[in-house]
Amino acid sequence: MNALLKRVWIGMAAALIVSLAATIAPDHVQIGDDGRIHLGAPAPTPSPSTVNPEPESTEPPLTRDAVDEAIRTALASAGLDPEQGRPFAAGAASKRTGWTAVREKNAAQAEMKAVCADLERQGWTLNPDPRGDRPEARSYKRGGWYLVVNTREKTGAPSTTSAPTGAEADLTLTGIQLNLSDIPLPEITVRIG
């Protein structure tokens, strides 16, 4: 009985590792027709059913100042005053930036859509969520940066709107500079089944 439980736990651990790896770095996980899962560098002989990842952008990396300007432009395009929110505190060399404000809940959804539309107009590419479309959050990528735009319901917080209501939401833009190719992944092949 202990051997069976051990196999079950090992199988569950392997499934968890693979699902986490597929979520974090989907272009570094290949699943072959024979049930083998390959993490890390591409498998030497990929099967025809393996999905090829999108090629990395040849666009030059963006600076943090350029991302800050993209955020300010998108906010202004949505009819928001970037000075009325709270920017994330970080140095000029930081790999993180952002902006947040408390808004009226219904307005936050409309403002989020307008911000997203302007980001797309600026050339940011929608980074689809593997869990499906989520109306409260959108992720974009461009020039080595990932930018997440989201709303989250808030209760009892001071508002940046002129007439606060009972239903408020945080409208947040979070930018993170991330280069997944710099993260070394070990080559691991797992056979399940």
CSV table of N, CA and C in Angstrom, one decimal, residues 25-53 185-190:
chain,number,residue,atom,x,y,z
A,25,ALA,N,6.2,29.5,-18.1
A,25,ALA,CA,7.0,29.6,-19.3
A,25,ALA,C,6.4,28.6,-20.3
A,26,PRO,N,5.3,28.9,-20.9
A,26,PRO,CA,4.7,27.9,-21.8
A,26,PRO,C,5.5,27.6,-23.0
A,27,ASP,N,6.5,28.4,-23.4
A,27,ASP,CA,7.3,28.1,-24.6
A,27,ASP,C,8.4,27.2,-24.2
A,28,HIS,N,8.6,26.8,-23.0
A,28,HIS,CA,9.7,25.9,-22.5
A,28,HIS,C,9.1,24.6,-22.1
A,29,VAL,N,7.9,24.3,-22.4
A,29,VAL,CA,7.3,23.0,-22.0
A,29,VAL,C,6.7,22.3,-23.3
A,30,GLN,N,7.2,21.1,-23.6
A,30,GLN,CA,6.7,20.4,-24.7
A,30,GLN,C,6.1,19.0,-24.2
A,31,ILE,N,5.0,18.6,-24.8
A,31,ILE,CA,4.4,17.3,-24.4
A,31,ILE,C,4.3,16.5,-25.7
A,32,GLY,N,5.0,15.4,-25.7
A,32,GLY,CA,5.1,14.6,-26.9
A,32,GLY,C,3.9,13.6,-27.0
A,33,ASP,N,3.7,13.1,-28.2
A,33,ASP,CA,2.6,12.1,-28.4
A,33,ASP,C,2.7,10.9,-27.5
A,34,ASP,N,3.9,10.6,-27.1
A,34,ASP,CA,4.1,9.4,-26.3
A,34,ASP,C,3.9,9.6,-24.8
A,35,GLY,N,3.5,10.9,-24.4
A,35,GLY,CA,3.2,11.2,-23.0
A,35,GLY,C,4.4,11.8,-22.3
A,36,ARG,N,5.5,11.9,-23.0
A,36,ARG,CA,6.7,12.5,-22.3
A,36,ARG,C,6.6,14.0,-22.3
A,37,ILE,N,7.0,14.6,-21.2
A,37,ILE,CA,6.9,16.0,-21.0
A,37,ILE,C,8.4,16.5,-20.9
A,38,HIS,N,8.7,17.5,-21.7
A,38,HIS,CA,10.1,18.0,-21.7
A,38,HIS,C,10.1,19.4,-21.3
A,39,LEU,N,10.9,19.7,-20.2
A,39,LEU,CA,11.0,21.1,-19.7
A,39,LEU,C,12.4,21.6,-20.1
A,40,GLY,N,12.5,22.8,-20.4
A,40,GLY,CA,13.8,23.4,-20.7
A,40,GLY,C,14.0,23.6,-22.2
A,41,ALA,N,15.2,23.4,-22.6
A,41,ALA,CA,15.5,23.6,-24.1
A,41,ALA,C,14.6,22.7,-24.9
A,42,PRO,N,14.3,23.1,-26.1
A,42,PRO,CA,13.5,22.3,-27.0
A,42,PRO,C,14.0,20.8,-27.1
A,43,ALA,N,13.0,19.9,-27.1
A,43,ALA,CA,13.4,18.5,-27.3
A,43,ALA,C,14.1,18.3,-28.6
A,44,PRO,N,15.1,17.3,-28.7
A,44,PRO,CA,15.8,17.1,-29.9
A,44,PRO,C,15.0,16.8,-31.1
A,45,THR,N,13.9,16.0,-30.9
A,45,THR,CA,13.0,15.6,-32.0
A,45,THR,C,11.6,15.9,-31.6
A,46,PRO,N,11.2,17.2,-31.8
A,46,PRO,CA,9.8,17.5,-31.4
A,46,PRO,C,8.8,16.8,-32.3
A,47,SER,N,7.7,16.4,-31.7
A,47,SER,CA,6.6,15.7,-32.4
A,47,SER,C,5.9,16.7,-33.2
A,48,PRO,N,5.2,16.3,-34.3
A,48,PRO,CA,4.5,17.2,-35.2
A,48,PRO,C,3.3,17.9,-34.4
A,49,SER,N,2.8,17.3,-33.3
A,49,SER,CA,1.7,17.8,-32.6
A,49,SER,C,2.1,18.9,-31.6
A,50,THR,N,3.4,19.1,-31.4
A,50,THR,CA,3.8,20.1,-30.5
A,50,THR,C,3.6,21.5,-31.0
A,51,VAL,N,3.0,22.3,-30.2
A,51,VAL,CA,2.7,23.7,-30.7
A,51,VAL,C,4.0,24.5,-30.6
A,52,ASN,N,4.3,25.1,-31.7
A,52,ASN,CA,5.5,26.0,-31.8
A,52,ASN,C,5.2,27.3,-31.1
A,53,PRO,N,6.1,27.8,-30.2
A,53,PRO,CA,5.9,29.1,-29.6
A,53,PRO,C,6.0,30.2,-30.6
A,185,LEU,N,16.5,27.0,-17.4
A,185,LEU,CA,15.6,25.9,-17.0
A,185,LEU,C,16.4,24.6,-17.2
A,186,PRO,N,16.4,23.7,-16.2
A,186,PRO,CA,17.1,22.5,-16.4
A,186,PRO,C,16.3,21.6,-17.4
A,187,GLU,N,17.0,20.8,-18.0
A,187,GLU,CA,16.3,19.8,-18.9
A,187,GLU,C,15.8,18.7,-18.1
A,188,ILE,N,14.5,18.5,-18.1
A,188,ILE,CA,13.9,17.4,-17.4
A,188,ILE,C,12.9,16.7,-18.3
A,189,THR,N,13.0,15.4,-18.4
A,189,THR,CA,12.0,14.6,-19.2
A,189,THR,C,11.3,13.7,-18.2
A,190,VAL,N,10.0,13.8,-18.2
A,190,VAL,CA,9.1,13.0,-17.3
A,190,VAL,C,8.2,12.1,-18.1
